[in-house]
Amino acid sequence: MANFMQNSVVSYACTCGLVNPITKLFFCRHCLKLRCGFCVCHEVDSHFCSNCLENIPSSEAKHKKNCCTNCFNCPCCQHTLSARATMVVVPKKTDDSPKEGEGDGVKAVTKKMYYLSCLGCRWTSRDVGIPDQNVATGAWPENECSYQTRFNALLEYYQAVVLQDKQEKQEYLRRKTPKAHKFPSLTDRTGLTVSMIRRQIGWPDKNTQKAKPVNITPSVATDELEDLPADVFTQPINLRNVSNIQQRHGQPSDQPFTVNKLYPQRRILWIKRSLRCRQCEHNVIKPEYHPTSVKYRIQLFANYHVPDVLLVRSEEVLHAGKSGSIILKLTNPTMHDMSIKIKELPTLSEELEMIEEFKLACKIKENTATSAAAESLKSITSSPSLTSTTLSRQTSLIEDPRIVQQKANVKLNNSELNFVLNQRDDSTEFDEDVQTPREEPEFIIWRKSNKVSIRLPFTTDESLKVGDLVKVGFTMEYTYVNTVTNTPTSHTLSARVFIDAGQILGE
Amino acid sequence: MSHAEHNEIKIMAKAIVCEDCSLIGDITISPGCVIHPSATIIAEAGPIVLGENCIVEEYSTIAFRLPTDNKIDPAVEVRTLNIGANNVFEVGSRVEACHIGEKNVFESKCYVGPCVFVSSGCIIGAGVRLVSEQKLPENTVIYGRNCLQREAIDKHGSQTLQIDFLRKVLPNYHHLRKPNYDPKKMRIAT
């Protein structure tokens, strides 16, 4: 986890050929393959506000334009605004004592009033003349830009156009499909509905009235522009009154030019998303539904399943064409012993072969999936109008595998390193008995519970120049015990690992 | 250096000055000020006069440094750093400004260099570093990592509640330095 926030020197090649640090990779337990962000389907689970942590259903979120109703961002520095309370003296007229003198009829009453204030840049809602409110939340005025009505009209029009387009397409499809049989077969008793009969005799569907877009007045371009005021060249500009790019983008509807038109912006909702393997459609990541919870229901991060490789140090000063070695620390995160084999990366032809194999597997999978989907569609509906609507889930596009861009520029001295990585056992820390030293191969420097340190000797390429980065690459074969199936089965999996060992130094 | 050697600290009545703070040089603390423990005030280049109702919080430093580039002999030409009323120096701030007006807030961990002229009603945000020579106009707010500036239109709230609270609480837990200077008495005496 040392490399969670910064660039990592150790990276793994995903099945698709992209290189990522282990913290950005997932492991599908059903395909037994590494998956990166491009190899998983991203699905929105829930919307919530990151400030008030309120969960908002997706339909409501859409209606509210993905903004929280209660929370605001500072238009000046994009920080969260907080409501501050002030006591204001308000004159109050009392009607029940008309007999008394007029001077006593007006009584001063203190009242709590709220305004919004930013703790970062001290912006307040009073700066732009928003009156103080009686209640802290919910009553803040909506700032509407001048062409809101025009915008709404356009929106309405284009929605109608889309609808009309869709209906015409459906109509066309319906006319094009050959009528299989004029009369419904007697065996097909349940299939006969009113709408079907209407369609068979060629009447339009009763409930679909033709949507006709209301006419809009098109915008007209004009070449008559107001001249710039004369003082624009003579008066010094006060940059404090001009809004900056960030502020204008924060208020996209009107993009104010001056600071005095900045209004509090509704806070944009955040999402919780679940990730799904594109090949087997099993969930890889599924968060808990509640916004306050940071836990997962399914979390198949790669560093729970794949041995973690850490670069401890580079042993020697690196020169081109000379031998060097690095010390690596490997950690077994699983509850089963792993036997690990470190060997050279696959050659180009081997890699191409792997890609072909992968593509073939995908194709078989896809064919079966589409035919199954078609089958299920046929069984669900016999009416052709429904087939165009998407009944099935979003069809998963599988990321095209590619050759790994990252190239290693060293050659390993040993063709193979074999060793066993012990299982993770949290209780070993508290064990009294010291491990008896056992016969170890010489490349193993140190071993403790599920961790092992090894020395990896290599020879750098001749062609490297001074200052070039030395990339050590190897294939790491490891045994993985799959516990998804009823009987745990052991598999030999491999991962391609790339390590930045440092720069070539001059003589 | 002559000022730093002999400390001449004048604390007026009603000022709360904790004993653990370090005051070096010729410093006058006006009535109503609150100096927290571990605060530092260094009057190296000349006397410092702290205006009324200022709050100097923990680990904050106010320094009136000798300019490094042009050597002015403090014995010949004595300048005084007059700090206006109602300023707040928050925790860990470091202020070496050449002029400080009224009602300024120096937020936590900010640094104001010796060439900065701070007028009145300014807010120097948390962590902001002002190094170059500049003059801050009134009601300037400087905030954020990039030291963005804006002008406060609305006046920021006064610190009276906070200062009243400190005046009540601090004497309960800290040893205070006694007021040793009364301007009225001095006038009578002379």
JSON list of N, CA, C and O in Angstrom, two decimals, chain A residues 76-77 115 119-124 126-128 238 240-241 244 246-247 259-260, chain B residues 90 105 107 123 136-141 143-144 148-154 156:
[
{"chain": "A", "resi": 76, "resn": "CYS", "atom": "N", "xyz": [-16.98, 31.00, -5.44]},
{"chain": "A", "resi": 76, "resn": "CYS", "atom": "CA", "xyz": [-15.69, 31.68, -5.53]},
{"chain": "A", "resi": 76, "resn": "CYS", "atom": "C", "xyz": [-14.54, 30.68, -5.46]},
{"chain": "A", "resi": 76, "resn": "CYS", "atom": "O", "xyz": [-13.61, 30.75, -6.24]},
{"chain": "A", "resi": 77, "resn": "CYS", "atom": "N", "xyz": [-14.62, 29.75, -4.51]},
{"chain": "A", "resi": 77, "resn": "CYS", "atom": "CA", "xyz": [-13.49, 28.82, -4.34]},
{"chain": "A", "resi": 77, "resn": "CYS", "atom": "C", "xyz": [-13.92, 27.36, -4.37]},
{"chain": "A", "resi": 77, "resn": "CYS", "atom": "O", "xyz": [-13.12, 26.48, -4.08]},
{"chain": "A", "resi": 115, "resn": "TYR", "atom": "N", "xyz": [-27.48, 33.17, 6.78]},
{"chain": "A", "resi": 115, "resn": "TYR", "atom": "CA", "xyz": [-26.84, 33.45, 5.50]},
{"chain": "A", "resi": 115, "resn": "TYR", "atom": "C", "xyz": [-25.78, 32.41, 5.24]},
{"chain": "A", "resi": 115, "resn": "TYR", "atom": "O", "xyz": [-25.37, 31.69, 6.15]},
{"chain": "A", "resi": 119, "resn": "LEU", "atom": "N", "xyz": [-15.99, 29.10, 4.51]},
{"chain": "A", "resi": 119, "resn": "LEU", "atom": "CA", "xyz": [-14.92, 29.18, 5.50]},
{"chain": "A", "resi": 119, "resn": "LEU", "atom": "C", "xyz": [-13.55, 29.27, 4.83]},
{"chain": "A", "resi": 119, "resn": "LEU", "atom": "O", "xyz": [-12.56, 29.56, 5.47]},
{"chain": "A", "resi": 120, "resn": "GLY", "atom": "N", "xyz": [-13.51, 29.01, 3.53]},
{"chain": "A", "resi": 120, "resn": "GLY", "atom": "CA", "xyz": [-12.22, 29.05, 2.84]},
{"chain": "A", "resi": 120, "resn": "GLY", "atom": "C", "xyz": [-11.85, 30.46, 2.42]},
{"chain": "A", "resi": 120, "resn": "GLY", "atom": "O", "xyz": [-10.77, 30.95, 2.73]},
{"chain": "A", "resi": 121, "resn": "CYS", "atom": "N", "xyz": [-12.76, 31.12, 1.69]},
{"chain": "A", "resi": 121, "resn": "CYS", "atom": "CA", "xyz": [-12.40, 32.42, 1.14]},
{"chain": "A", "resi": 121, "resn": "CYS", "atom": "C", "xyz": [-13.26, 33.54, 1.71]},
{"chain": "A", "resi": 121, "resn": "CYS", "atom": "O", "xyz": [-13.20, 34.67, 1.23]},
{"chain": "A", "resi": 122, "resn": "ARG", "atom": "N", "xyz": [-14.08, 33.22, 2.72]},
{"chain": "A", "resi": 122, "resn": "ARG", "atom": "CA", "xyz": [-14.92, 34.22, 3.41]},
{"chain": "A", "resi": 122, "resn": "ARG", "atom": "C", "xyz": [-15.94, 34.86, 2.49]},
{"chain": "A", "resi": 122, "resn": "ARG", "atom": "O", "xyz": [-16.34, 36.00, 2.71]},
{"chain": "A", "resi": 123, "resn": "TRP", "atom": "N", "xyz": [-16.32, 34.17, 1.47]},
{"chain": "A", "resi": 123, "resn": "TRP", "atom": "CA", "xyz": [-17.41, 34.66, 0.62]},
{"chain": "A", "resi": 123, "resn": "TRP", "atom": "C", "xyz": [-18.71, 34.48, 1.39]},
{"chain": "A", "resi": 123, "resn": "TRP", "atom": "O", "xyz": [-18.88, 33.48, 2.09]},
{"chain": "A", "resi": 124, "resn": "THR", "atom": "N", "xyz": [-19.63, 35.41, 1.29]},
{"chain": "A", "resi": 124, "resn": "THR", "atom": "CA", "xyz": [-20.93, 35.22, 1.94]},
{"chain": "A", "resi": 124, "resn": "THR", "atom": "C", "xyz": [-22.02, 35.51, 0.92]},
{"chain": "A", "resi": 124, "resn": "THR", "atom": "O", "xyz": [-21.80, 36.19, -0.08]},
{"chain": "A", "resi": 126, "resn": "ARG", "atom": "N", "xyz": [-24.32, 37.42, 1.30]},
{"chain": "A", "resi": 126, "resn": "ARG", "atom": "CA", "xyz": [-24.63, 38.84, 1.31]},
{"chain": "A", "resi": 126, "resn": "ARG", "atom": "C", "xyz": [-23.81, 39.61, 0.27]},
{"chain": "A", "resi": 126, "resn": "ARG", "atom": "O", "xyz": [-24.19, 40.69, -0.15]},
{"chain": "A", "resi": 127, "resn": "ASP", "atom": "N", "xyz": [-22.68, 39.03, -0.12]},
{"chain": "A", "resi": 127, "resn": "ASP", "atom": "CA", "xyz": [-21.82, 39.69, -1.11]},
{"chain": "A", "resi": 127, "resn": "ASP", "atom": "C", "xyz": [-22.54, 39.95, -2.42]},
{"chain": "A", "resi": 127, "resn": "ASP", "atom": "O", "xyz": [-22.24, 40.90, -3.13]},
{"chain": "A", "resi": 128, "resn": "VAL", "atom": "N", "xyz": [-23.46, 39.05, -2.79]},
{"chain": "A", "resi": 128, "resn": "VAL", "atom": "CA", "xyz": [-24.16, 39.22, -4.05]},
{"chain": "A", "resi": 128, "resn": "VAL", "atom": "C", "xyz": [-25.61, 39.66, -3.82]},
{"chain": "A", "resi": 128, "resn": "VAL", "atom": "O", "xyz": [-26.42, 39.62, -4.73]},
{"chain": "A", "resi": 238, "resn": "ASN", "atom": "N", "xyz": [-9.49, 46.03, -13.23]},
{"chain": "A", "resi": 238, "resn": "ASN", "atom": "CA", "xyz": [-9.35, 45.54, -11.86]},
{"chain": "A", "resi": 238, "resn": "ASN", "atom": "C", "xyz": [-9.63, 44.04, -11.86]},
{"chain": "A", "resi": 238, "resn": "ASN", "atom": "O", "xyz": [-10.77, 43.61, -11.97]},
{"chain": "A", "resi": 240, "resn": "ARG", "atom": "N", "xyz": [-9.66, 41.92, -9.67]},
{"chain": "A", "resi": 240, "resn": "ARG", "atom": "CA", "xyz": [-10.43, 41.36, -8.55]},
{"chain": "A", "resi": 240, "resn": "ARG", "atom": "C", "xyz": [-11.91, 41.27, -8.86]},
{"chain": "A", "resi": 240, "resn": "ARG", "atom": "O", "xyz": [-12.63, 40.48, -8.27]},
{"chain": "A", "resi": 241, "resn": "ASN", "atom": "N", "xyz": [-12.37, 42.12, -9.80]},
{"chain": "A", "resi": 241, "resn": "ASN", "atom": "CA", "xyz": [-13.80, 42.10, -10.13]},
{"chain": "A", "resi": 241, "resn": "ASN", "atom": "C", "xyz": [-14.11, 41.14, -11.27]},
{"chain": "A", "resi": 241, "resn": "ASN", "atom": "O", "xyz": [-15.26, 40.90, -11.57]},
{"chain": "A", "resi": 244, "resn": "ASN", "atom": "N", "xyz": [-12.63, 34.24, -12.53]},
{"chain": "A", "resi": 244, "resn": "ASN", "atom": "CA", "xyz": [-11.64, 33.41, -13.21]},
{"chain": "A", "resi": 244, "resn": "ASN", "atom": "C", "xyz": [-12.30, 32.22, -13.89]},
{"chain": "A", "resi": 244, "resn": "ASN", "atom": "O", "xyz": [-13.51, 31.99, -13.75]},
{"chain": "A", "resi": 246, "resn": "GLN", "atom": "N", "xyz": [-12.22, 29.04, -13.46]},
{"chain": "A", "resi": 246, "resn": "GLN", "atom": "CA", "xyz": [-12.83, 28.03, -12.62]},
{"chain": "A", "resi": 246, "resn": "GLN", "atom": "C", "xyz": [-14.21, 28.49, -12.14]},
{"chain": "A", "resi": 246, "resn": "GLN", "atom": "O", "xyz": [-15.16, 27.70, -12.10]},
{"chain": "A", "resi": 247, "resn": "GLN", "atom": "N", "xyz": [-14.28, 29.76, -11.81]},
{"chain": "A", "resi": 247, "resn": "GLN", "atom": "CA", "xyz": [-15.55, 30.29, -11.33]},
{"chain": "A", "resi": 247, "resn": "GLN", "atom": "C", "xyz": [-16.58, 30.28, -12.45]},
{"chain": "A", "resi": 247, "resn": "GLN", "atom": "O", "xyz": [-17.76, 30.00, -12.22]},
{"chain": "A", "resi": 259, "resn": "VAL", "atom": "N", "xyz": [-17.38, 39.32, -10.75]},
{"chain": "A", "resi": 259, "resn": "VAL", "atom": "CA", "xyz": [-17.48, 38.57, -9.50]},
{"chain": "A", "resi": 259, "resn": "VAL", "atom": "C", "xyz": [-18.83, 38.79, -8.83]},
{"chain": "A", "resi": 259, "resn": "VAL", "atom": "O", "xyz": [-19.34, 37.92, -8.14]},
{"chain": "A", "resi": 260, "resn": "ASN", "atom": "N", "xyz": [-19.45, 39.95, -9.08]},
{"chain": "A", "resi": 260, "resn": "ASN", "atom": "CA", "xyz": [-20.70, 40.22, -8.36]},
{"chain": "A", "resi": 260, "resn": "ASN", "atom": "C", "xyz": [-21.89, 39.44, -8.91]},
{"chain": "A", "resi": 260, "resn": "ASN", "atom": "O", "xyz": [-23.01, 39.62, -8.44]},
{"chain": "B", "resi": 90, "resn": "GLU", "atom": "N", "xyz": [-3.61, 34.09, 14.28]},
{"chain": "B", "resi": 90, "resn": "GLU", "atom": "CA", "xyz": [-4.05, 32.75, 14.66]},
{"chain": "B", "resi": 90, "resn": "GLU", "atom": "C", "xyz": [-2.86, 31.82, 14.89]},
{"chain": "B", "resi": 90, "resn": "GLU", "atom": "O", "xyz": [-1.71, 32.18, 14.62]},
{"chain": "B", "resi": 105, "resn": "VAL", "atom": "N", "xyz": [-7.06, 39.59, 9.91]},
{"chain": "B", "resi": 105, "resn": "VAL", "atom": "CA", "xyz": [-7.00, 38.24, 10.45]},
{"chain": "B", "resi": 105, "resn": "VAL", "atom": "C", "xyz": [-5.85, 37.52, 9.73]},
{"chain": "B", "resi": 105, "resn": "VAL", "atom": "O", "xyz": [-5.84, 37.44, 8.51]},
{"chain": "B", "resi": 107, "resn": "GLU", "atom": "N", "xyz": [-4.61, 33.99, 9.41]},
{"chain": "B", "resi": 107, "resn": "GLU", "atom": "CA", "xyz": [-5.06, 32.64, 9.76]},
{"chain": "B", "resi": 107, "resn": "GLU", "atom": "C", "xyz": [-3.88, 31.72, 10.03]},
{"chain": "B", "resi": 107, "resn": "GLU", "atom": "O", "xyz": [-2.72, 32.08, 9.83]},
{"chain": "B", "resi": 123, "resn": "ILE", "atom": "N", "xyz": [-7.77, 39.60, 5.24]},
{"chain": "B", "resi": 123, "resn": "ILE", "atom": "CA", "xyz": [-7.72, 38.25, 5.78]},
{"chain": "B", "resi": 123, "resn": "ILE", "atom": "C", "xyz": [-6.66, 37.48, 5.02]},
{"chain": "B", "resi": 123, "resn": "ILE", "atom": "O", "xyz": [-6.73, 37.34, 3.79]},
{"chain": "B", "resi": 136, "resn": "LEU", "atom": "N", "xyz": [-1.22, 45.41, 0.28]},
{"chain": "B", "resi": 136, "resn": "LEU", "atom": "CA", "xyz": [-2.55, 44.83, 0.22]},
{"chain": "B", "resi": 136, "resn": "LEU", "atom": "C", "xyz": [-3.57, 45.94, 0.43]},
{"chain": "B", "resi": 136, "resn": "LEU", "atom": "O", "xyz": [-3.55, 46.60, 1.47]},
{"chain": "B", "resi": 137, "resn": "PRO", "atom": "N", "xyz": [-4.47, 46.17, -0.55]},
{"chain": "B", "resi": 137, "resn": "PRO", "atom": "CA", "xyz": [-5.51, 47.17, -0.35]},
{"chain": "B", "resi": 137, "resn": "PRO", "atom": "C", "xyz": [-6.49, 46.72, 0.75]},
{"chain": "B", "resi": 137, "resn": "PRO", "atom": "O", "xyz": [-6.45, 45.57, 1.18]},
{"chain": "B", "resi": 138, "resn": "GLU", "atom": "N", "xyz": [-7.35, 47.63, 1.15]},
{"chain": "B", "resi": 138, "resn": "GLU", "atom": "CA", "xyz": [-8.28, 47.30, 2.23]},
{"chain": "B", "resi": 138, "resn": "GLU", "atom": "C", "xyz": [-9.22, 46.17, 1.83]},
{"chain": "B", "resi": 138, "resn": "GLU", "atom": "O", "xyz": [-9.57, 46.02, 0.67]},
{"chain": "B", "resi": 139, "resn": "ASN", "atom": "N", "xyz": [-9.62, 45.38, 2.83]},
{"chain": "B", "resi": 139, "resn": "ASN", "atom": "CA", "xyz": [-10.58, 44.28, 2.68]},
{"chain": "B", "resi": 139, "resn": "ASN", "atom": "C", "xyz": [-10.14, 43.21, 1.67]},
{"chain": "B", "resi": 139, "resn": "ASN", "atom": "O", "xyz": [-10.95, 42.64, 0.97]},
{"chain": "B", "resi": 140, "resn": "THR", "atom": "N", "xyz": [-8.86, 42.98, 1.59]},
{"chain": "B", "resi": 140, "resn": "THR", "atom": "CA", "xyz": [-8.39, 41.91, 0.71]},
{"chain": "B", "resi": 140, "resn": "THR", "atom": "C", "xyz": [-8.51, 40.58, 1.43]},
{"chain": "B", "resi": 140, "resn": "THR", "atom": "O", "xyz": [-8.22, 40.49, 2.62]},
{"chain": "B", "resi": 141, "resn": "VAL", "atom": "N", "xyz": [-8.97, 39.57, 0.70]},
{"chain": "B", "resi": 141, "resn": "VAL", "atom": "CA", "xyz": [-8.97, 38.21, 1.24]},
{"chain": "B", "resi": 141, "resn": "VAL", "atom": "C", "xyz": [-8.03, 37.40, 0.37]},
{"chain": "B", "resi": 141, "resn": "VAL", "atom": "O", "xyz": [-8.16, 37.39, -0.86]},
{"chain": "B", "resi": 143, "resn": "TYR", "atom": "N", "xyz": [-6.65, 33.56, -0.18]},
{"chain": "B", "resi": 143, "resn": "TYR", "atom": "CA", "xyz": [-7.02, 32.22, 0.25]},
{"chain": "B", "resi": 143, "resn": "TYR", "atom": "C", "xyz": [-6.44, 31.18, -0.69]},
{"chain": "B", "resi": 143, "resn": "TYR", "atom": "O", "xyz": [-6.11, 31.48, -1.84]},
{"chain": "B", "resi": 144, "resn": "GLY", "atom": "N", "xyz": [-6.33, 30.00, -0.19]},
{"chain": "B", "resi": 144, "resn": "GLY", "atom": "CA", "xyz": [-6.00, 28.85, -1.03]},
{"chain": "B", "resi": 144, "resn": "GLY", "atom": "C", "xyz": [-4.53, 28.67, -1.29]},
{"chain": "B", "resi": 144, "resn": "GLY", "atom": "O", "xyz": [-3.70, 29.50, -0.95]},
{"chain": "B", "resi": 148, "resn": "LEU", "atom": "N", "xyz": [-5.04, 33.04, -4.15]},
{"chain": "B", "resi": 148, "resn": "LEU", "atom": "CA", "xyz": [-5.99, 33.84, -4.93]},
{"chain": "B", "resi": 148, "resn": "LEU", "atom": "C", "xyz": [-6.47, 35.00, -4.08]},
{"chain": "B", "resi": 148, "resn": "LEU", "atom": "O", "xyz": [-6.59, 34.88, -2.87]},
{"chain": "B", "resi": 149, "resn": "GLN", "atom": "N", "xyz": [-6.72, 36.12, -4.75]},
{"chain": "B", "resi": 149, "resn": "GLN", "atom": "CA", "xyz": [-7.16, 37.30, -4.01]},
{"chain": "B", "resi": 149, "resn": "GLN", "atom": "C", "xyz": [-8.59, 37.64, -4.37]},
{"chain": "B", "resi": 149, "resn": "GLN", "atom": "O", "xyz": [-9.02, 37.45, -5.50]},
{"chain": "B", "resi": 150, "resn": "ARG", "atom": "N", "xyz": [-9.31, 38.16, -3.40]},
{"chain": "B", "resi": 150, "resn": "ARG", "atom": "CA", "xyz": [-10.61, 38.73, -3.72]},
{"chain": "B", "resi": 150, "resn": "ARG", "atom": "C", "xyz": [-10.85, 39.86, -2.74]},
{"chain": "B", "resi": 150, "resn": "ARG", "atom": "O", "xyz": [-10.15, 40.00, -1.72]},
{"chain": "B", "resi": 151, "resn": "GLU", "atom": "N", "xyz": [-11.86, 40.65, -3.04]},
{"chain": "B", "resi": 151, "resn": "GLU", "atom": "CA", "xyz": [-12.16, 41.75, -2.15]},
{"chain": "B", "resi": 151, "resn": "GLU", "atom": "C", "xyz": [-13.41, 41.41, -1.38]},
{"chain": "B", "resi": 151, "resn": "GLU", "atom": "O", "xyz": [-14.43, 41.03, -1.97]},
{"chain": "B", "resi": 152, "resn": "ALA", "atom": "N", "xyz": [-13.34, 41.48, -0.08]},
{"chain": "B", "resi": 152, "resn": "ALA", "atom": "CA", "xyz": [-14.52, 41.20, 0.74]},
{"chain": "B", "resi": 152, "resn": "ALA", "atom": "C", "xyz": [-15.44, 42.40, 0.68]},
{"chain": "B", "resi": 152, "resn": "ALA", "atom": "O", "xyz": [-15.02, 43.53, 0.91]},
{"chain": "B", "resi": 153, "resn": "ILE", "atom": "N", "xyz": [-16.69, 42.13, 0.30]},
{"chain": "B", "resi": 153, "resn": "ILE", "atom": "CA", "xyz": [-17.66, 43.22, 0.23]},
{"chain": "B", "resi": 153, "resn": "ILE", "atom": "C", "xyz": [-18.34, 43.35, 1.59]},
{"chain": "B", "resi": 153, "resn": "ILE", "atom": "O", "xyz": [-18.53, 44.43, 2.12]},
{"chain": "B", "resi": 154, "resn": "ASP", "atom": "N", "xyz": [-18.67, 42.20, 2.14]},
{"chain": "B", "resi": 154, "resn": "ASP", "atom": "CA", "xyz": [-19.29, 42.16, 3.45]},
{"chain": "B", "resi": 154, "resn": "ASP", "atom": "C", "xyz": [-18.19, 42.20, 4.52]},
{"chain": "B", "resi": 154, "resn": "ASP", "atom": "O", "xyz": [-17.18, 41.53, 4.39]},
{"chain": "B", "resi": 156, "resn": "HIS", "atom": "N", "xyz": [-16.30, 41.17, 7.71]},
{"chain": "B", "resi": 156, "resn": "HIS", "atom": "CA", "xyz": [-16.30, 39.94, 8.49]},
{"chain": "B", "resi": 156, "resn": "HIS", "atom": "C", "xyz": [-16.58, 40.24, 9.96]},
{"chain": "B", "resi": 156, "resn": "HIS", "atom": "O", "xyz": [-16.34, 41.35, 10.43]}
]
